[in-house]
Amino acid sequence: MAEPTSTEELAARAWVIHPDLGSNRNQRRAPEHALAEAVALAHALPGIEIVGSEVVRLRSPDAGRLFGKGKLAEIGQRLQDAEVDLVLIDGPVSPVQQRNLEKDWDVKLLDRTGLILEIFADRARTREGVLQVELAALSYQRTRLVRAWTHLERQRGGLGFVGGPGETQIEADRRAIDDQMVRLRRQLGRVVKTRSLHRAARAKVPYPIVALVGYTNAGKSTLFNRLTGADVLAKDMLFATLDPTMRAVRLPDMGGGGQGRRIILSDTVGFISDLPTELVAAFRATLEEVLSADLILHVRDISHPETEEQAADVAEILESLGVDEDVELIEVWNKIDALSPETRAALRRTDARSEGVQALSALSGEGLDDLVLAIDAHLSRALDEPREAAVVALDFADGRRRAWLHEAGVVEREETGEKGLILHLRWTARQKAGFEALDSE
């Protein structure tokens, strides 16, 4: 048989199942919407073709196979008719359940944790991101068999949770995995130390940090690109952004009187409900910029049918991260372009009455000017930074510190003296400390 050559020929046929577990049901989210999110997750993983999806209602999960005998046979027939290779279960599946389901249905199976780890493995780009994924994957693998999906691995980097043709099952040696986890933590420690040095360097920069957070696919990266002019990957896809991205940017001056405020803007990984516990721990460092933020922009997809539920999930994660309740926060109601003109107008009226809400479209730019004004106002209040006049004398050759002052936008007037330059400034205590820190470098 000839070797397949195209992506279509190599794609595995996948079926997505959301188990709706009776009394244990997550009442916050409708099962149909949970299934839609699971399908979107599956679409984010390259190399598979979604051929079907369904909600399966269960009174209680079967310990050995998750589903009862009748439901098991019924689903199995559908999988056989659709020639399914891979089943994605939107929920936890024990190693015993996974082994039995794979045997009964003659398919490969991934639960929600395995699927998200596969997506993160495909998206990680920075050294820290790669190490975090590997560490989380090893923690997950400790309890189950390791598999290799040969034809998928030819297309992309993956973790190899999914079996393939000629599948070989290997029992993971826990000691070997533990040794590898120790090595990864050691490497990660060095990377985190490097990041802490970068943070220390940024602390000398007199710019406040504004962090974008939100449910995955809320439009954070599109807004980031709008505000920074950057070209961060922004797709209608879950987890389009994985590694944190930061840019120093100057906001437009909406008053027209000069330059706007300089800030550091941080784009973060999207949050999601029921995030695997392995990833909550592993990606805490990825969200560290949120902990040091002066202002948080909570970007919401206001057009999503479960925008309130998503917002609640984000609030829970921020609380679990230890974000201070006193940190200024603006709710950015994004994607108003997807709403009717009447609804859009009503939302704009709501944000006009509430300084903690900004309705906009990051895609079209509608409402962006108002957001910039709100960011500036919130930062002025959050930082409570009165400006004081000062005079600094610099040698003619001291171009570095002169450039720093001009870049910080604190120079009101510059004069030429006999021995050098005399700069008349108006700056905050933070900016003064940042300037003085230059002498210690």
Coordinates of C-alpha atoms in Angstrom, one line a residue:
M1 CA 0.0 0.0 0.0
A2 CA 1.3 3.4 -0.9
E3 CA 2.3 5.7 2.0
P4 CA -0.3 8.5 2.5
T5 CA 1.1 11.9 1.6
S6 CA -1.6 14.6 2.2
T7 CA -2.8 15.9 5.6
E8 CA -6.3 14.8 4.7
E9 CA -5.2 11.2 4.1
L10 CA -3.2 11.2 7.4
A11 CA -6.0 12.8 9.5
A12 CA -7.5 10.5 12.2
R13 CA -11.3 10.4 12.3
A14 CA -12.4 11.6 15.7
W15 CA -15.7 11.5 17.7
V16 CA -16.3 13.9 20.6
I17 CA -18.4 12.8 23.6
H18 CA -19.5 15.0 26.5
P19 CA -20.7 12.8 29.4
D20 CA -23.5 14.5 31.3
L21 CA -23.2 12.9 34.7
G22 CA -26.6 13.3 36.4
S23 CA -26.4 14.5 40.0
N24 CA -22.7 15.4 39.6
R25 CA -23.6 17.6 36.6
N26 CA -21.9 21.0 36.5
Q27 CA -25.1 23.1 36.8
R28 CA -23.3 26.3 35.7
R29 CA -22.9 25.1 32.1
A30 CA -25.5 23.6 29.7
P31 CA -24.2 20.2 28.4
E32 CA -24.8 21.3 24.8
H33 CA -22.5 24.3 25.2
A34 CA -19.9 22.2 27.0
L35 CA -20.0 19.8 24.0
A36 CA -19.5 22.8 21.6
E37 CA -16.5 23.9 23.6
A38 CA -15.1 20.3 23.6
V39 CA -15.5 20.2 19.8
A40 CA -13.7 23.5 19.5
L41 CA -10.9 22.1 21.6
A42 CA -10.7 19.1 19.3
H43 CA -10.5 21.4 16.3
A44 CA -7.5 23.1 17.9
L45 CA -5.5 19.8 17.6
P46 CA -4.0 19.3 14.2
G47 CA -4.1 16.0 12.4
I48 CA -7.6 15.0 13.2
E49 CA -11.0 15.3 11.5
I50 CA -14.1 15.6 13.6
V51 CA -16.7 13.3 12.1
G52 CA -19.3 13.4 15.0
S53 CA -20.1 14.6 18.5
E54 CA -22.8 13.9 21.1
V55 CA -23.9 14.5 24.7
V56 CA -24.3 11.2 26.6
R57 CA -26.4 11.5 29.7
L58 CA -25.5 9.1 32.5
R59 CA -27.1 8.6 35.9
S60 CA -23.7 7.5 37.3
P61 CA -20.4 6.6 35.7
D62 CA -19.5 2.9 35.5
A63 CA -16.3 2.3 37.3
G64 CA -14.8 0.0 34.6
R65 CA -16.2 1.5 31.4
L66 CA -17.8 4.8 32.3
F67 CA -20.9 3.9 30.2
G68 CA -23.4 1.1 30.9
K69 CA -23.6 -2.0 28.7
G70 CA -26.5 -0.7 26.5
K71 CA -25.0 2.8 26.0
L72 CA -21.6 1.2 25.4
A73 CA -23.0 -0.9 22.6
E74 CA -25.1 1.9 21.1
I75 CA -22.1 4.3 20.9
G76 CA -19.8 1.5 19.7
Q77 CA -22.1 0.9 16.7
R78 CA -22.1 4.6 15.8
L79 CA -18.3 4.7 16.0
Q80 CA -18.0 1.6 13.8
D81 CA -20.4 3.0 11.2
A82 CA -18.4 6.3 11.1
E83 CA -15.1 4.5 10.9
V84 CA -13.8 6.4 13.9
D85 CA -10.1 6.1 14.9
L86 CA -10.1 8.4 18.0
V87 CA -12.6 9.1 20.7
L88 CA -12.3 12.3 22.7
I89 CA -14.1 12.2 26.1
D90 CA -14.8 15.6 27.5
G91 CA -14.1 14.7 31.1
P92 CA -11.8 12.6 33.3
V93 CA -11.3 9.0 32.3
S94 CA -9.5 6.6 34.6
P95 CA -6.7 4.4 33.2
V96 CA -8.9 1.3 33.6
Q97 CA -11.8 2.9 31.8
Q98 CA -9.5 4.0 29.0
R99 CA -8.1 0.6 28.5
N100 CA -11.5 -1.1 28.5
L101 CA -13.1 1.5 26.2
E102 CA -10.3 1.2 23.7
K103 CA -10.6 -2.5 23.7
D104 CA -14.4 -2.6 23.4
W105 CA -14.6 0.1 20.7
D106 CA -11.3 -0.7 18.9
V107 CA -10.3 3.0 18.9
K108 CA -7.8 5.2 20.6
L109 CA -9.1 7.4 23.4
L110 CA -8.2 10.8 25.0
D111 CA -9.8 12.4 28.0
R112 CA -10.1 16.1 28.5
T113 CA -6.7 16.4 30.3
G114 CA -4.9 14.4 27.6
L115 CA -6.5 16.5 24.8
I116 CA -5.5 19.9 26.4
L117 CA -2.0 18.6 27.1
E118 CA -1.7 17.6 23.4
I119 CA -2.8 21.1 22.3
F120 CA -0.4 22.8 24.7
A121 CA 2.4 20.6 23.5
D122 CA 1.6 21.6 19.9
R123 CA 1.5 25.4 20.8
A124 CA 4.3 25.8 23.3
R125 CA 7.1 27.9 21.8
T126 CA 9.2 29.3 24.6
R127 CA 11.7 27.2 26.6
E128 CA 9.6 27.6 29.7
G129 CA 6.4 26.7 27.9
V130 CA 7.9 23.5 26.6
L131 CA 9.2 22.5 30.0
Q132 CA 5.9 23.3 31.7
V133 CA 4.0 21.0 29.2
E134 CA 6.5 18.2 29.6
L135 CA 6.3 18.4 33.4
A136 CA 2.5 18.4 33.3
A137 CA 2.5 15.5 30.8
L138 CA 4.8 13.3 33.0
S139 CA 2.5 14.0 36.0
Y140 CA -0.4 12.8 33.9
Q141 CA 1.5 9.8 32.5
R142 CA 2.4 8.4 35.9
T143 CA -1.0 6.8 36.2
R144 CA -1.4 5.3 32.7
L145 CA 0.3 3.6 29.8
V146 CA 2.3 5.6 27.3
R147 CA 1.4 5.4 23.7
A148 CA 2.8 6.6 20.4
W149 CA 0.7 7.8 17.4
T150 CA 3.1 7.3 14.6
H151 CA 1.3 9.0 11.7
L152 CA 0.4 12.1 13.8
E153 CA 4.0 12.4 15.0
R154 CA 5.2 12.8 11.4
Q155 CA 3.1 15.9 11.1
R156 CA 3.7 17.7 14.4
G157 CA 5.4 17.6 17.8
G158 CA 3.1 15.9 20.3
L159 CA 3.2 14.1 23.6
G160 CA 2.2 10.7 22.2
F161 CA -0.8 9.9 24.5
V162 CA -2.7 8.5 21.6
G163 CA -1.9 5.1 20.1
G164 CA -1.7 4.4 16.4
P165 CA -1.3 1.6 13.8
G166 CA 0.8 -1.2 15.3
E167 CA 0.2 0.2 18.7
T168 CA 2.7 -0.9 21.4
Q169 CA 1.7 -0.3 25.0
I170 CA 4.6 0.2 27.5
E171 CA 4.1 0.4 31.2
A172 CA 5.6 3.6 32.5
D173 CA 8.5 3.1 34.9
R174 CA 7.4 5.5 37.8
R175 CA 11.0 5.8 39.0
A176 CA 12.2 6.8 35.6
I177 CA 9.3 9.3 35.3
D178 CA 10.1 10.7 38.7
D179 CA 13.8 11.1 37.8
Q180 CA 12.8 12.9 34.6
M181 CA 10.4 15.2 36.6
V182 CA 13.2 16.1 38.9
R183 CA 15.4 17.0 36.0
L184 CA 12.7 19.1 34.4
R185 CA 12.0 21.0 37.6
R186 CA 15.7 21.7 37.8
Q187 CA 15.8 23.1 34.2
L188 CA 12.5 25.0 34.9
G189 CA 14.1 26.5 38.0
R190 CA 16.9 27.9 35.9
V191 CA 14.5 29.3 33.3
V192 CA 12.3 30.8 36.0
K193 CA 15.4 32.4 37.5
T194 CA 16.1 34.0 34.2
R195 CA 12.6 35.3 34.0
S196 CA 12.9 36.7 37.5
L197 CA 16.0 38.6 36.3
H198 CA 14.0 40.0 33.4
R199 CA 11.2 41.0 35.8
A200 CA 13.8 42.8 38.0
A201 CA 15.0 44.6 34.9
R202 CA 11.4 45.6 34.0
A203 CA 10.9 46.8 37.6
K204 CA 13.5 49.5 36.8
V205 CA 11.3 50.7 33.9
P206 CA 8.8 53.3 35.2
Y207 CA 5.9 51.8 33.3
P208 CA 2.8 50.2 34.8
I209 CA 1.9 46.6 33.8
V210 CA -1.5 46.0 32.2
A211 CA -2.4 42.3 31.9
L212 CA -5.0 40.9 29.5
V213 CA -6.9 37.9 30.9
G214 CA -10.0 36.1 29.9
Y215 CA -11.6 32.9 28.8
T216 CA -9.9 31.2 25.8
N217 CA -11.0 32.6 22.5
A218 CA -12.4 35.8 24.0
G219 CA -10.3 38.0 21.7
K220 CA -7.4 38.9 23.9
S221 CA -4.7 38.6 21.2
T222 CA -6.8 40.6 18.7
L223 CA -7.1 43.4 21.3
F224 CA -3.4 43.1 22.1
N225 CA -2.6 43.5 18.4
R226 CA -4.9 46.6 18.2
L227 CA -3.2 48.3 21.1
T228 CA 0.4 47.4 20.3
G229 CA 0.5 47.1 16.5
A230 CA 2.1 43.6 17.1
D231 CA 1.4 40.5 15.1
V232 CA 0.5 38.0 17.8
L233 CA -1.3 34.9 16.5
A234 CA -5.0 35.7 16.7
K235 CA -7.3 33.0 15.4
D236 CA -10.8 31.9 16.1
M237 CA -9.3 28.9 17.9
L238 CA -9.0 27.8 21.5
F239 CA -5.5 28.4 23.0
A240 CA -4.3 30.3 20.0
T241 CA -2.0 32.0 22.6
L242 CA 0.0 29.9 25.0
D243 CA 3.2 31.5 25.9
P244 CA 3.0 35.0 27.5
T245 CA 3.7 37.9 25.2
M246 CA 4.7 41.4 26.5
R247 CA 5.2 44.7 24.7
A248 CA 6.1 48.1 25.9
V249 CA 3.7 50.5 24.2
R250 CA 2.6 54.1 24.4
L251 CA -1.2 54.5 24.5
P252 CA -2.6 57.1 22.1
D253 CA -3.1 60.5 23.7
M254 CA -6.8 61.0 23.5
G255 CA -6.6 64.5 24.7
G256 CA -4.5 65.6 21.9
G257 CA -2.1 67.5 24.2
G258 CA 1.0 65.4 23.6
Q259 CA 2.2 61.8 24.1
G260 CA 0.0 59.2 25.9
R261 CA 0.9 57.0 28.9
R262 CA 3.6 54.4 28.4
I263 CA 2.7 50.9 29.6
I264 CA 3.8 47.3 29.5
L265 CA 1.0 45.2 28.0
S266 CA 0.9 41.4 28.7
D267 CA -1.1 38.9 26.7
T268 CA -1.7 35.6 28.6
V269 CA -3.0 32.1 27.9
G270 CA -6.7 31.8 27.8
F271 CA -8.5 30.4 30.8
I272 CA -10.9 27.5 30.5
S273 CA -13.3 25.6 32.8
D274 CA -12.2 22.4 34.5
L275 CA -8.6 23.1 33.6
P276 CA -6.6 19.9 34.4
T277 CA -5.0 20.1 37.9
E278 CA -1.6 19.3 36.3
L279 CA -1.8 22.4 34.2
V280 CA -3.1 24.7 37.0
A281 CA 0.1 24.0 38.9
A282 CA 2.4 23.9 35.8
F283 CA 1.2 27.2 34.2
R284 CA 1.1 29.3 37.4
A285 CA 4.4 30.8 36.4
T286 CA 3.0 31.5 32.9
L287 CA 0.4 33.8 34.6
E288 CA 2.9 35.4 37.0
E289 CA 2.6 38.8 35.1
V290 CA -1.0 38.9 36.2
L291 CA 0.1 38.8 39.9
S292 CA 2.3 41.9 39.4
A293 CA -0.1 43.8 37.2
D294 CA -1.2 47.3 38.1
L295 CA -4.4 46.9 36.0
I296 CA -6.2 43.8 34.7
L297 CA -8.3 43.9 31.6
H298 CA -10.8 41.0 31.8
V299 CA -11.7 40.4 28.2
R300 CA -15.1 38.7 27.7
D301 CA -16.7 37.4 24.6
I302 CA -20.0 39.2 25.3
S303 CA -21.6 37.5 22.3
H304 CA -21.1 34.0 23.7
P305 CA -24.3 32.4 25.1
E306 CA -22.4 31.5 28.3
T307 CA -20.5 34.7 28.8
E308 CA -21.6 35.0 32.4
E309 CA -20.5 31.4 33.1
Q310 CA -17.1 32.0 31.4
A311 CA -16.6 35.2 33.5
A312 CA -17.3 33.2 36.7
D313 CA -14.7 30.7 35.7
V314 CA -12.1 33.5 35.1
A315 CA -12.9 35.0 38.4
E316 CA -12.4 31.7 40.2
I317 CA -9.0 31.2 38.5
L318 CA -7.9 34.7 39.4
E319 CA -8.8 34.1 43.0
S320 CA -6.9 30.7 43.0
L321 CA -3.9 32.5 41.6
G322 CA -3.9 34.9 44.6
V323 CA -4.7 38.0 42.6
D324 CA -5.2 40.9 45.1
E325 CA -8.8 42.0 45.2
D326 CA -7.6 45.6 45.4
V327 CA -6.0 45.4 41.9
E328 CA -7.9 47.7 39.5
L329 CA -9.9 45.7 36.9
I330 CA -11.8 46.7 33.8
E331 CA -14.3 44.3 32.2
V332 CA -13.8 44.5 28.4
W333 CA -17.0 43.4 26.7
N334 CA -15.5 42.3 23.4
K335 CA -17.1 41.1 20.1
I336 CA -20.0 43.6 20.1
D337 CA -19.7 43.5 16.3
A338 CA -21.3 40.0 16.5
L339 CA -24.4 41.5 18.2
S340 CA -27.5 43.2 16.7
P341 CA -27.3 47.1 16.4
E342 CA -29.9 47.4 19.2
T343 CA -28.0 45.1 21.6
R344 CA -24.7 46.8 20.7
A345 CA -26.1 50.3 21.4
A346 CA -27.6 49.1 24.8
L347 CA -24.2 47.7 25.8
R348 CA -22.4 51.0 24.9
R349 CA -25.0 52.8 27.1
T350 CA -24.2 50.4 29.9
D351 CA -20.5 51.0 29.7
A352 CA -21.1 54.7 29.7
R353 CA -22.7 54.4 33.1
S354 CA -20.1 52.1 34.5
E355 CA -16.4 53.0 34.6
G356 CA -15.5 49.4 35.3
V357 CA -17.0 48.2 32.0
Q358 CA -15.9 48.9 28.4
A359 CA -17.9 47.5 25.4
L360 CA -16.0 47.3 22.2
S361 CA -15.0 45.3 19.1
A362 CA -11.3 44.5 19.0
L363 CA -11.9 43.4 15.4
S364 CA -13.4 46.6 14.1
G365 CA -11.9 49.0 16.6
E366 CA -15.3 50.3 17.8
G367 CA -15.1 51.5 21.4
L368 CA -11.2 51.3 21.5
D369 CA -10.7 55.0 22.1
D370 CA -13.0 54.8 25.2
L371 CA -11.0 51.9 26.5
V372 CA -7.7 53.8 26.2
L373 CA -9.2 56.7 28.2
A374 CA -10.4 54.2 30.8
I375 CA -7.0 52.5 31.1
D376 CA -5.4 55.9 31.7
A377 CA -8.0 56.9 34.3
H378 CA -7.7 53.6 36.1
L379 CA -3.9 53.6 36.2
S380 CA -3.9 57.2 37.5
R381 CA -6.2 56.1 40.3
A382 CA -4.5 52.8 40.9
L383 CA -1.0 54.1 41.1
D384 CA -2.0 57.4 42.8
E385 CA 1.1 59.0 41.5
P386 CA 1.4 62.7 42.0
R387 CA 4.1 64.3 39.8
E388 CA 6.7 66.6 41.2
A389 CA 9.0 69.0 39.5
A390 CA 12.7 68.3 39.4
V391 CA 15.9 69.5 37.6
V392 CA 18.6 67.0 36.5
A393 CA 22.0 67.9 35.1
L394 CA 23.7 65.5 32.7
D395 CA 27.0 65.5 31.0
F396 CA 26.9 66.0 27.2
A397 CA 28.2 62.5 26.8
D398 CA 25.5 60.9 29.0
G399 CA 23.2 60.1 26.0
R400 CA 21.8 56.9 27.7
R401 CA 20.2 58.6 30.7
R402 CA 19.0 61.5 28.6
A403 CA 17.3 59.0 26.2
W404 CA 15.7 57.3 29.1
L405 CA 14.2 60.5 30.4
H406 CA 12.8 61.4 27.0
E407 CA 11.5 57.9 26.5
A408 CA 9.7 58.1 29.9
G409 CA 8.0 61.3 28.7
V410 CA 9.0 63.3 31.8
V411 CA 11.1 66.1 30.2
E412 CA 9.3 69.4 30.1
R413 CA 12.2 71.5 29.0
E414 CA 15.9 71.0 28.1
E415 CA 18.6 73.7 28.3
T416 CA 22.3 73.7 27.4
G417 CA 24.6 74.7 30.2
E418 CA 28.4 75.3 30.4
K419 CA 29.2 71.7 31.5
G420 CA 26.3 69.8 30.1
L421 CA 22.5 69.6 29.7
I422 CA 20.0 70.8 32.2
L423 CA 16.6 69.0 32.1
H424 CA 13.5 70.3 33.8
L425 CA 11.3 67.3 34.6
R426 CA 7.9 66.4 36.1
W427 CA 7.9 62.8 37.2
T428 CA 6.4 60.4 39.6
A429 CA 8.1 58.7 42.5
R430 CA 8.2 55.4 40.5
Q431 CA 9.8 57.2 37.5
K432 CA 12.4 58.8 39.8
A433 CA 13.3 55.5 41.3
G434 CA 13.6 53.9 37.9
F435 CA 16.0 56.7 36.8
E436 CA 18.1 56.3 39.9
A437 CA 18.2 52.6 39.4
L438 CA 20.1 53.2 36.2
D439 CA 23.2 54.0 38.3
S440 CA 23.2 50.5 39.8
E441 CA 23.3 48.7 36.4

